[in-house]
mmCIF file of C-alpha atoms in Angstrom:
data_model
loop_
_atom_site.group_PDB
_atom_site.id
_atom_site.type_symbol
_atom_site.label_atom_id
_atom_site.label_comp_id
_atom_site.label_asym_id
_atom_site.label_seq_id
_atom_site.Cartn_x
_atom_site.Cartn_y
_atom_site.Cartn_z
ATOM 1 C CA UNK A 1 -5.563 -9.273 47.144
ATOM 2 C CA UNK A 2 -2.663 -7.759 44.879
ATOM 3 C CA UNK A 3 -2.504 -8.170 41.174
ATOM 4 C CA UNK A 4 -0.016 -11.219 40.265
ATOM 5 C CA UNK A 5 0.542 -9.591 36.831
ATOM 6 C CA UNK A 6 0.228 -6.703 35.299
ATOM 7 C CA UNK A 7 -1.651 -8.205 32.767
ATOM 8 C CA UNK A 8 -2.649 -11.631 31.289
ATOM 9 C CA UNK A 9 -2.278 -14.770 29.865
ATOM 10 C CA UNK A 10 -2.792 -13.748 25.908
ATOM 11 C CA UNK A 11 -2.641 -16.661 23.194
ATOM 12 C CA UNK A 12 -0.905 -15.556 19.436
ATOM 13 C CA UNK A 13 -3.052 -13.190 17.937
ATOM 14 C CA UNK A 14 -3.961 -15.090 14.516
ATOM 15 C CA UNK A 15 -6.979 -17.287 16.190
ATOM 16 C CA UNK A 16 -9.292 -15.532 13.326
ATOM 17 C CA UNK A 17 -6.986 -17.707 10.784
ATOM 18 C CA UNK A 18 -7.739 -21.229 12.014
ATOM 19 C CA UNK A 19 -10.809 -23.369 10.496
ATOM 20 C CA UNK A 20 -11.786 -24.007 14.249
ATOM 21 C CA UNK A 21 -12.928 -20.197 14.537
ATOM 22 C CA UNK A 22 -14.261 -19.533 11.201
ATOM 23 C CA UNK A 23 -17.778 -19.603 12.325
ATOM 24 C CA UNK A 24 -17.176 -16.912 14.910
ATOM 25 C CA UNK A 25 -14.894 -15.138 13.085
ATOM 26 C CA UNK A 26 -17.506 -14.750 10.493
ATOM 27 C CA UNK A 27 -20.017 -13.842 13.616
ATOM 28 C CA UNK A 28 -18.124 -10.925 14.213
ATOM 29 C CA UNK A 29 -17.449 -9.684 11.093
ATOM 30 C CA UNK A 30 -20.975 -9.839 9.986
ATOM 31 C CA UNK A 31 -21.535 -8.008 13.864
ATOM 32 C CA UNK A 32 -18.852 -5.456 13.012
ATOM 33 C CA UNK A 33 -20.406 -4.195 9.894
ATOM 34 C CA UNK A 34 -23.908 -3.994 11.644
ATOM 35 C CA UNK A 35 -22.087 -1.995 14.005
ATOM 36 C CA UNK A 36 -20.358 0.218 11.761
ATOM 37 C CA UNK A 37 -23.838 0.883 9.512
ATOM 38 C CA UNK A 38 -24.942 1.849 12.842
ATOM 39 C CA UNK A 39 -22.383 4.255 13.315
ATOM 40 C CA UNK A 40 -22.597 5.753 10.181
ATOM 41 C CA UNK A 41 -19.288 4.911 9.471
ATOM 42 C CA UNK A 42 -17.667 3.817 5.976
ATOM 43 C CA UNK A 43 -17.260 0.557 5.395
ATOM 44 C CA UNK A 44 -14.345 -0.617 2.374
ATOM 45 C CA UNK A 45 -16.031 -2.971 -0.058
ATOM 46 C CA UNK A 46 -13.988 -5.613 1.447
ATOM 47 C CA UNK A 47 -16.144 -5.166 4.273
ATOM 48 C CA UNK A 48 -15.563 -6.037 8.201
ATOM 49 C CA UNK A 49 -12.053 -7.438 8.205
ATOM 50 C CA UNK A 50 -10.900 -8.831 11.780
ATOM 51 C CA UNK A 51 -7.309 -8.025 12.248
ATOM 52 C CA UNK A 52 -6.286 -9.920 14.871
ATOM 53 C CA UNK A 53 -7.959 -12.664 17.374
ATOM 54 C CA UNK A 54 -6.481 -13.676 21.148
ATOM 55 C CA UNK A 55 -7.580 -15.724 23.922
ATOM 56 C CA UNK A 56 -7.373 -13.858 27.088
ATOM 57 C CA UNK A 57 -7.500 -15.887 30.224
ATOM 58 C CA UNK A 58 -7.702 -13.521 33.897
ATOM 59 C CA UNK A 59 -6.852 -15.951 36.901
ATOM 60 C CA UNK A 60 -7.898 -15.174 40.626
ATOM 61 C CA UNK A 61 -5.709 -12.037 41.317
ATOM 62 C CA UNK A 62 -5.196 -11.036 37.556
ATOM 63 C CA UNK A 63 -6.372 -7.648 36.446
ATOM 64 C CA UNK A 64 -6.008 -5.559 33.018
ATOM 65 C CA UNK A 65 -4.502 -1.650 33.465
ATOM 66 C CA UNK A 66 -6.058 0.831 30.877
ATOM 67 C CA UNK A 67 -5.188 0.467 27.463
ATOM 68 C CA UNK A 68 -6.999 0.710 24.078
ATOM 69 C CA UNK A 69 -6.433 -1.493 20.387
ATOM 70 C CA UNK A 70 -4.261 1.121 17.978
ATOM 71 C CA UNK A 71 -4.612 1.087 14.388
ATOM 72 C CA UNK A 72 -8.141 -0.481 14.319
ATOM 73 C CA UNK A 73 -11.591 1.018 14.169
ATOM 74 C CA UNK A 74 -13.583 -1.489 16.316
ATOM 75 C CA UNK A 75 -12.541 -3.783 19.021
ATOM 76 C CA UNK A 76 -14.574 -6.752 20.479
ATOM 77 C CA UNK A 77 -14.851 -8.959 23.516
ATOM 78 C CA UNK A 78 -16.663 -12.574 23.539
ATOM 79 C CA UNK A 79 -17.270 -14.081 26.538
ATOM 80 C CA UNK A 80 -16.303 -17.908 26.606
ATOM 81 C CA UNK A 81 -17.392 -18.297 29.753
ATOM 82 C CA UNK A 82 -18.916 -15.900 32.477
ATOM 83 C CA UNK A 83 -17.768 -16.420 36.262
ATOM 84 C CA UNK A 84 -19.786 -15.236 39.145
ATOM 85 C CA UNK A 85 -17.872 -12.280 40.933
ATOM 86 C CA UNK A 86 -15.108 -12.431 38.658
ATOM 87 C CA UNK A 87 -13.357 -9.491 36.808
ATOM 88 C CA UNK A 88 -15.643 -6.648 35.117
ATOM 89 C CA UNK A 89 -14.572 -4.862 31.465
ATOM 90 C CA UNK A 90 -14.666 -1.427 32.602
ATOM 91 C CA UNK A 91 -14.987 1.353 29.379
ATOM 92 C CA UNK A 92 -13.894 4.793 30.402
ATOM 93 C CA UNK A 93 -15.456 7.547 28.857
ATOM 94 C CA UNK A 94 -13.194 10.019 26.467
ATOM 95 C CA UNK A 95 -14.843 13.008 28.627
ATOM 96 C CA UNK A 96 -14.019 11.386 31.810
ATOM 97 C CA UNK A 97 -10.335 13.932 32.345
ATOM 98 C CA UNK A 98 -12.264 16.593 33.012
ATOM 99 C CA UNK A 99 -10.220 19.408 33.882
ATOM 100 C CA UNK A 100 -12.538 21.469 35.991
ATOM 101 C CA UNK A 101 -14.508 18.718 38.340
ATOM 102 C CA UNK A 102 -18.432 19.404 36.917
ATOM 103 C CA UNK A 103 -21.082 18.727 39.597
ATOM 104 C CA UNK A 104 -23.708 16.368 38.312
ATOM 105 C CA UNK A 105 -27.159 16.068 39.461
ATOM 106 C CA UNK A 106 -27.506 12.451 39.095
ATOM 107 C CA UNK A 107 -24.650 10.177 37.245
ATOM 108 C CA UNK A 108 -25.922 8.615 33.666
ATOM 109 C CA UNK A 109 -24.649 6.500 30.965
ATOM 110 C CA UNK A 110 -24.611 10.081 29.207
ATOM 111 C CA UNK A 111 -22.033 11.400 31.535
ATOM 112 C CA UNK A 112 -20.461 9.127 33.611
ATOM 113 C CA UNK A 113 -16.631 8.843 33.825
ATOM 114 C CA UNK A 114 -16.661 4.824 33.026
ATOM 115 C CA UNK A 115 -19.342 2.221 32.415
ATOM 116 C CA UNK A 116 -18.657 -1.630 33.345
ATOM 117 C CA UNK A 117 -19.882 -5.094 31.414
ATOM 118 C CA UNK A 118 -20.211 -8.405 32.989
ATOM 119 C CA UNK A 119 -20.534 -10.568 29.882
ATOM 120 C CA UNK A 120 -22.391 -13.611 29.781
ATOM 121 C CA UNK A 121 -21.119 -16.960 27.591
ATOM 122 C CA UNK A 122 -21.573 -16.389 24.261
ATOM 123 C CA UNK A 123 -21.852 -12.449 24.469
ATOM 124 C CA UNK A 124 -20.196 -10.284 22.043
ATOM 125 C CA UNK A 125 -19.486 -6.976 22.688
ATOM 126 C CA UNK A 126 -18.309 -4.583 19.979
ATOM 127 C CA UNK A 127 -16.628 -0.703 20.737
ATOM 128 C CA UNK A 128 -14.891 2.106 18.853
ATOM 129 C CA UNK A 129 -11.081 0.917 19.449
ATOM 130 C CA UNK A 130 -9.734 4.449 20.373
ATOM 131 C CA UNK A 131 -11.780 3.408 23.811
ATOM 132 C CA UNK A 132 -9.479 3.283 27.066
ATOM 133 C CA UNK A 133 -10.899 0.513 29.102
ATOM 134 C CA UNK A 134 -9.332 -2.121 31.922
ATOM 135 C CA UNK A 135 -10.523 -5.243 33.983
ATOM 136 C CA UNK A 136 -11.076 -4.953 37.345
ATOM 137 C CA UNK A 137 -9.351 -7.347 39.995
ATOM 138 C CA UNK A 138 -10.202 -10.793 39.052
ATOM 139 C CA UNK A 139 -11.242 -12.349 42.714
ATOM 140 C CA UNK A 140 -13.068 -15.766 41.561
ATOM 141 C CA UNK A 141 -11.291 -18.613 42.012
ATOM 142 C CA UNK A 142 -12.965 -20.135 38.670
ATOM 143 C CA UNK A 143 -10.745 -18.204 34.997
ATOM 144 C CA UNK A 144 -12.876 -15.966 33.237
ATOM 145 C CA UNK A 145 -11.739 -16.661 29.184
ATOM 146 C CA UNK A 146 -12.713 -14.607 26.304
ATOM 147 C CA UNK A 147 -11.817 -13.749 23.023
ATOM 148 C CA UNK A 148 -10.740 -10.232 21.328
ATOM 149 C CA UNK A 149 -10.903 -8.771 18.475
ATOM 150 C CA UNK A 150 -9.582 -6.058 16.463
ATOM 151 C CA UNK A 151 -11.249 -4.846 13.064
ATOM 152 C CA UNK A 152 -11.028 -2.729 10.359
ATOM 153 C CA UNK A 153 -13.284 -1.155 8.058
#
């Protein structure tokens, strides 16, 4: 199978604005500063602020290239659904362009060049947003849906 796009179906990304997703919006925000107290990281005394909010929708052939949320500090994925042998978020690590190859004795999450996620409904995964990461080939027949999330601190 061949990718049909070279990316997605993507909704506007104001979803965070609409009563509908207040609930969740407040989720994540309340996730994102857990997060960021985790990280050490300084937090305004606004607090978690989401940014922006899509729907992202991969179909049976779809896949995502690399690419990473600018001008944020933490980026999110829920999973509205989960599909069996669908697409996997795959996070590449910032070491992974190694110029000289180095020979590993066993490969880790400590040092290997990417790490994937297969969400299940209802998961919520929060990242730093400078973090390259793609899909893989989508080959279910059934859409895998989720929601993301940019945020600032």
């Amino acid at each position: 199978l061949a990718c049909t796009m070279y990316s997605t179906m993507a909704t506007e990304p104001d979803l965070h604005l609409r009563a509908e997703f207040s609930a969740l919006t407040e989720f994540v925000k309340e996730e994102a500063q857990s997060f960021a107290d985790a990280l050490d990281y300084v937090v305004s005394t606004e607090g978690a602020l989401v940014r922006k909010c899509w729907l992202n929708v991969l179909r049976q052939g779809d896949s995502c290239d690399l690419f990473n949320d600018t001008n944020s500090i933490i980026s999110g994925v829920y999973f509205v659904n989960a599909v069996t042998g669908g697409a996997r978020m795959q996070i590449h690590a910032p070491t992974a362009d190694e110029m000289i190859i180095i020979q590993k004795s066993q490969i880790t999450d400590l040092n290997a060049a990417q790490i994937f996620f297969d969400g299940e409904a209802g998961d919520l995964l929060l990242f730093p947003s400078h973090l390259v990461r793609s899909w893989t080939l989508h080959d279910a027949a059934d859409e895998l849906a989720m929601l993301h999330f940019t945020i600032s601190l």
